[in-house]
mmCIF file of C-alpha atoms in Angstrom:
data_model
loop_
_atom_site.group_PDB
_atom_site.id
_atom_site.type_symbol
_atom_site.label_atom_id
_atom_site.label_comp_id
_atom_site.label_asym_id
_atom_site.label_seq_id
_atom_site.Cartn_x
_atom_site.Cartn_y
_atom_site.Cartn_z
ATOM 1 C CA UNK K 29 -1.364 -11.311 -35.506
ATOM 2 C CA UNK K 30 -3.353 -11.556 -38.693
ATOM 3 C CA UNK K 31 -1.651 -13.852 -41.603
ATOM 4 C CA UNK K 32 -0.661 -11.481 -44.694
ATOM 5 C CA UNK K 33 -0.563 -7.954 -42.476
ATOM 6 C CA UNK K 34 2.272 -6.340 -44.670
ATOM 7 C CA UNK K 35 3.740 -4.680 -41.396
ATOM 8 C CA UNK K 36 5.940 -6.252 -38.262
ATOM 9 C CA UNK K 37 6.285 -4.957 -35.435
ATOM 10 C CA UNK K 38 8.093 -5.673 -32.196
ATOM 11 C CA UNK K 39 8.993 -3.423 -29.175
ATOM 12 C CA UNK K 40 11.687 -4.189 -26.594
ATOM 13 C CA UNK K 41 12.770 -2.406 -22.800
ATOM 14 C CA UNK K 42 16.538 -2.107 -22.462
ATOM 15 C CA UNK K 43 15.989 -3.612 -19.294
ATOM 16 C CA UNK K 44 13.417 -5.435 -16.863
ATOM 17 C CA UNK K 45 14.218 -3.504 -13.371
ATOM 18 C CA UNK K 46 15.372 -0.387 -12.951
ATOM 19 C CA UNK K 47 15.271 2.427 -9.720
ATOM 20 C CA UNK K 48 13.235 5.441 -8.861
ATOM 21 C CA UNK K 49 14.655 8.362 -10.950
ATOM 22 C CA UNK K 50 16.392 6.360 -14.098
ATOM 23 C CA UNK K 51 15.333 6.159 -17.354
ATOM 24 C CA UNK K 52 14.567 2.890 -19.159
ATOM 25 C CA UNK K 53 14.555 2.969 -23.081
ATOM 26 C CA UNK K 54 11.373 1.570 -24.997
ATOM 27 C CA UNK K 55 12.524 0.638 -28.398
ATOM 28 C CA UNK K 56 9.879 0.220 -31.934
ATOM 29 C CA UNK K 57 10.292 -1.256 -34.601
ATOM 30 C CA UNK K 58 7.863 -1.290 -37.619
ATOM 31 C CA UNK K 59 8.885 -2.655 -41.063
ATOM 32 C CA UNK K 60 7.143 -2.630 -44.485
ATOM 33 C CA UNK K 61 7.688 -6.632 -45.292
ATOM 34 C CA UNK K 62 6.341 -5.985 -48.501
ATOM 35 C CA UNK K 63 7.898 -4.456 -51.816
ATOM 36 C CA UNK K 64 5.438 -1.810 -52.024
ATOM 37 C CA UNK K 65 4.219 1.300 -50.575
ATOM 38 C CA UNK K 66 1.995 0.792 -47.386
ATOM 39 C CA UNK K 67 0.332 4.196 -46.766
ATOM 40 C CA UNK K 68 -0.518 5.534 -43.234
ATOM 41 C CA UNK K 69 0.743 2.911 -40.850
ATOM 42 C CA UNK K 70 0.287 3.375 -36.788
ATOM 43 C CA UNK K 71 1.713 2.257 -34.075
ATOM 44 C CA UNK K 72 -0.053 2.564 -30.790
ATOM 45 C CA UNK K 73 2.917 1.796 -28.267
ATOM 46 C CA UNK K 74 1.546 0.729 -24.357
ATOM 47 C CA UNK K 75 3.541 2.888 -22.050
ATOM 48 C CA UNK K 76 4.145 0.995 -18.619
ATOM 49 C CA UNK K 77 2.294 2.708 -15.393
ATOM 50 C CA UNK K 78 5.382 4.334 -13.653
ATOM 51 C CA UNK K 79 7.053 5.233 -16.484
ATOM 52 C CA UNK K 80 6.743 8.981 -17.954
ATOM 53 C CA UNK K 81 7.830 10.185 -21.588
ATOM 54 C CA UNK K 82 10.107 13.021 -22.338
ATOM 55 C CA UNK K 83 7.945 15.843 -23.878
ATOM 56 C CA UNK K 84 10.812 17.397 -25.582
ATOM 57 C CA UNK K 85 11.625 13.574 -27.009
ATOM 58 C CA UNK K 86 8.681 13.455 -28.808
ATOM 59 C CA UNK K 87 9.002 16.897 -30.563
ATOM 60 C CA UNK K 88 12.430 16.021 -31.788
ATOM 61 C CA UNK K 89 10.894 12.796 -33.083
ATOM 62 C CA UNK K 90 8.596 14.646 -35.299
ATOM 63 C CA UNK K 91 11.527 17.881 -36.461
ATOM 64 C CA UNK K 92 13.865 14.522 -37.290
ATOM 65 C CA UNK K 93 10.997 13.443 -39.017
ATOM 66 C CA UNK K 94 11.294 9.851 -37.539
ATOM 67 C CA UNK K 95 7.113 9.982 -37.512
ATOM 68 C CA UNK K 96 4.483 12.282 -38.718
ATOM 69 C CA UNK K 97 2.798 13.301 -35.799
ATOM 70 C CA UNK K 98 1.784 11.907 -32.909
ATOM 71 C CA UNK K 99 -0.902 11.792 -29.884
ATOM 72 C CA UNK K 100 -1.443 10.408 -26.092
ATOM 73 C CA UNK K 101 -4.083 8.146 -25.255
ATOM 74 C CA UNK K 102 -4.150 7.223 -21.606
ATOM 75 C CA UNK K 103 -1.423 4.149 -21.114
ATOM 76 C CA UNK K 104 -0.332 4.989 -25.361
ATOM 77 C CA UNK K 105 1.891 6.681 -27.376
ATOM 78 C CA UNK K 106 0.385 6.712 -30.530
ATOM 79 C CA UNK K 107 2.736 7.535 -33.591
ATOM 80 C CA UNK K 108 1.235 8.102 -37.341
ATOM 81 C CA UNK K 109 3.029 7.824 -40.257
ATOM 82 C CA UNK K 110 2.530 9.133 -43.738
ATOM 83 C CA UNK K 111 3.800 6.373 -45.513
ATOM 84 C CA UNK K 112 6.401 2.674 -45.385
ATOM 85 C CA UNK K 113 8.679 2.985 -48.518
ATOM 86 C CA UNK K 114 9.257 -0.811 -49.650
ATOM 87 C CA UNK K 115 11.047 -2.835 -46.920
ATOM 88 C CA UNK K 116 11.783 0.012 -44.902
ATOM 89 C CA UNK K 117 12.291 -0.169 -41.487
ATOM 90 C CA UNK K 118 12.032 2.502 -38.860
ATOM 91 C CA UNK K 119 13.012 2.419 -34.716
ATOM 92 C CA UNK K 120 11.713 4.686 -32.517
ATOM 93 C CA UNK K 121 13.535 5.095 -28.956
ATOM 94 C CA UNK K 122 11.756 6.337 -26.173
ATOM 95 C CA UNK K 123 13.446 6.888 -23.167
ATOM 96 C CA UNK K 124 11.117 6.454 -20.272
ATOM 97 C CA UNK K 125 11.492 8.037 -16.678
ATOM 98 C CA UNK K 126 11.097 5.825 -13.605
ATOM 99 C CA UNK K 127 9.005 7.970 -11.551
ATOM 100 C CA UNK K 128 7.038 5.067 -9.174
ATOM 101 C CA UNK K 129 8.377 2.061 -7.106
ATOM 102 C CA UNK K 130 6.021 -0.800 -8.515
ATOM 103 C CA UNK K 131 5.639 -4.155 -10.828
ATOM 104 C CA UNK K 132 4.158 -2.746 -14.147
ATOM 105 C CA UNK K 133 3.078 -4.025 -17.367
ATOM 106 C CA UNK K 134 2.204 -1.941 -20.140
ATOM 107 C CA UNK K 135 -0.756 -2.667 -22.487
ATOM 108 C CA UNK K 136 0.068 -4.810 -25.213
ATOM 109 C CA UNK K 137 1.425 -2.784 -28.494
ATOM 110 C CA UNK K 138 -0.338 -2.565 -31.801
ATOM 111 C CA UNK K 139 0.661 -1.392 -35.543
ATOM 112 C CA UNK K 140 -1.622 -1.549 -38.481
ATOM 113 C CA UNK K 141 -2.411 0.698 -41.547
ATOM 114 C CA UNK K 142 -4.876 3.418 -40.843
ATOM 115 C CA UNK K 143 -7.134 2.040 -43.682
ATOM 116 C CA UNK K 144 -7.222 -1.544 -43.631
ATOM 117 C CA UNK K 145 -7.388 -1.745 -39.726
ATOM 118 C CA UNK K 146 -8.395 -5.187 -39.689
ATOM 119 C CA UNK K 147 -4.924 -6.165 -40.197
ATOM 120 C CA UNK K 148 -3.529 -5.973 -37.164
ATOM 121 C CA UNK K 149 0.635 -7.057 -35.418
ATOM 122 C CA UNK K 150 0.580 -7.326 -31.817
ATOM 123 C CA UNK K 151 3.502 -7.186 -29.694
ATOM 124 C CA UNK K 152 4.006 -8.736 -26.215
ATOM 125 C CA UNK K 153 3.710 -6.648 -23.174
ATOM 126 C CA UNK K 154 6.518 -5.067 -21.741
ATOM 127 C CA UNK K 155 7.318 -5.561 -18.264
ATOM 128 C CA UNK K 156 9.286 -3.680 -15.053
ATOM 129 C CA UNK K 157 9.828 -3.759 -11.895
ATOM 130 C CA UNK K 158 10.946 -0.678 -10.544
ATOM 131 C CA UNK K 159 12.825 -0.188 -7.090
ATOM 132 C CA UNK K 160 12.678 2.532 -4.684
#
């Protein structure tokens, strides 16, 4: 993490094993630390192999206006933001299918400001085992 970035940034699985078939909720959290504006902040969220979104999740996301837009990279969910007001704080939920029997880790998560993408947060990897 780079000293100063205006943003934090953590993500979090609801749990750490879970079965073929059940969903598992990948939670966000990115928060203006600052007491102004930060324009176009990012998140690019590592999805754990074995896991699958929910299409129709992601629409809603966007209609409830809880992000901008967003795209798929292979192993990311990336979600864009217009703008942070001061100190505010926004969760996204994602709620993940099981679909293969495995140990995964996703890629480490990111959030930064489109513009000044030097400043970076990182949060950890999140990790699952999944059971048949």
């Amino acid at each position: 993490n780079v000293p100063g970035c205006p943003l934090g940034f953590t993500t979090q699985l609801d749990k750490s094993s879970a079965s073929v078939g059940e969903t598992v909720r990948l939670s966000a959290t990115l928060e203006n630390q600052t007491g102004n504006v930060q324009s176009s902040p990012m998140i690019v969220l590592g999805i754990p192999a074995g896991l699958t979104l929910q299409p129709w999740q992601l629409k809603k996301m966007v209609e409830e206006k809880k992000c901008d837009f967003y795209e798929l990279w292979d192993g990311f969910a990336v979600f864009h933001f217009e703008q942070l007001a001061p100190n505010e704080r926004r969760v996204l939920n994602l709620d993940l299918r099981a679909d293969i029997a495995g140990n995964f880790e996703a890629p480490a998560s990111q959030a930064f400001l489109y513009y000044s993408n030097d400043q970076r947060v990182w949060s950890k990897p999140e990790r699952l085992s999944v059971a048949p």
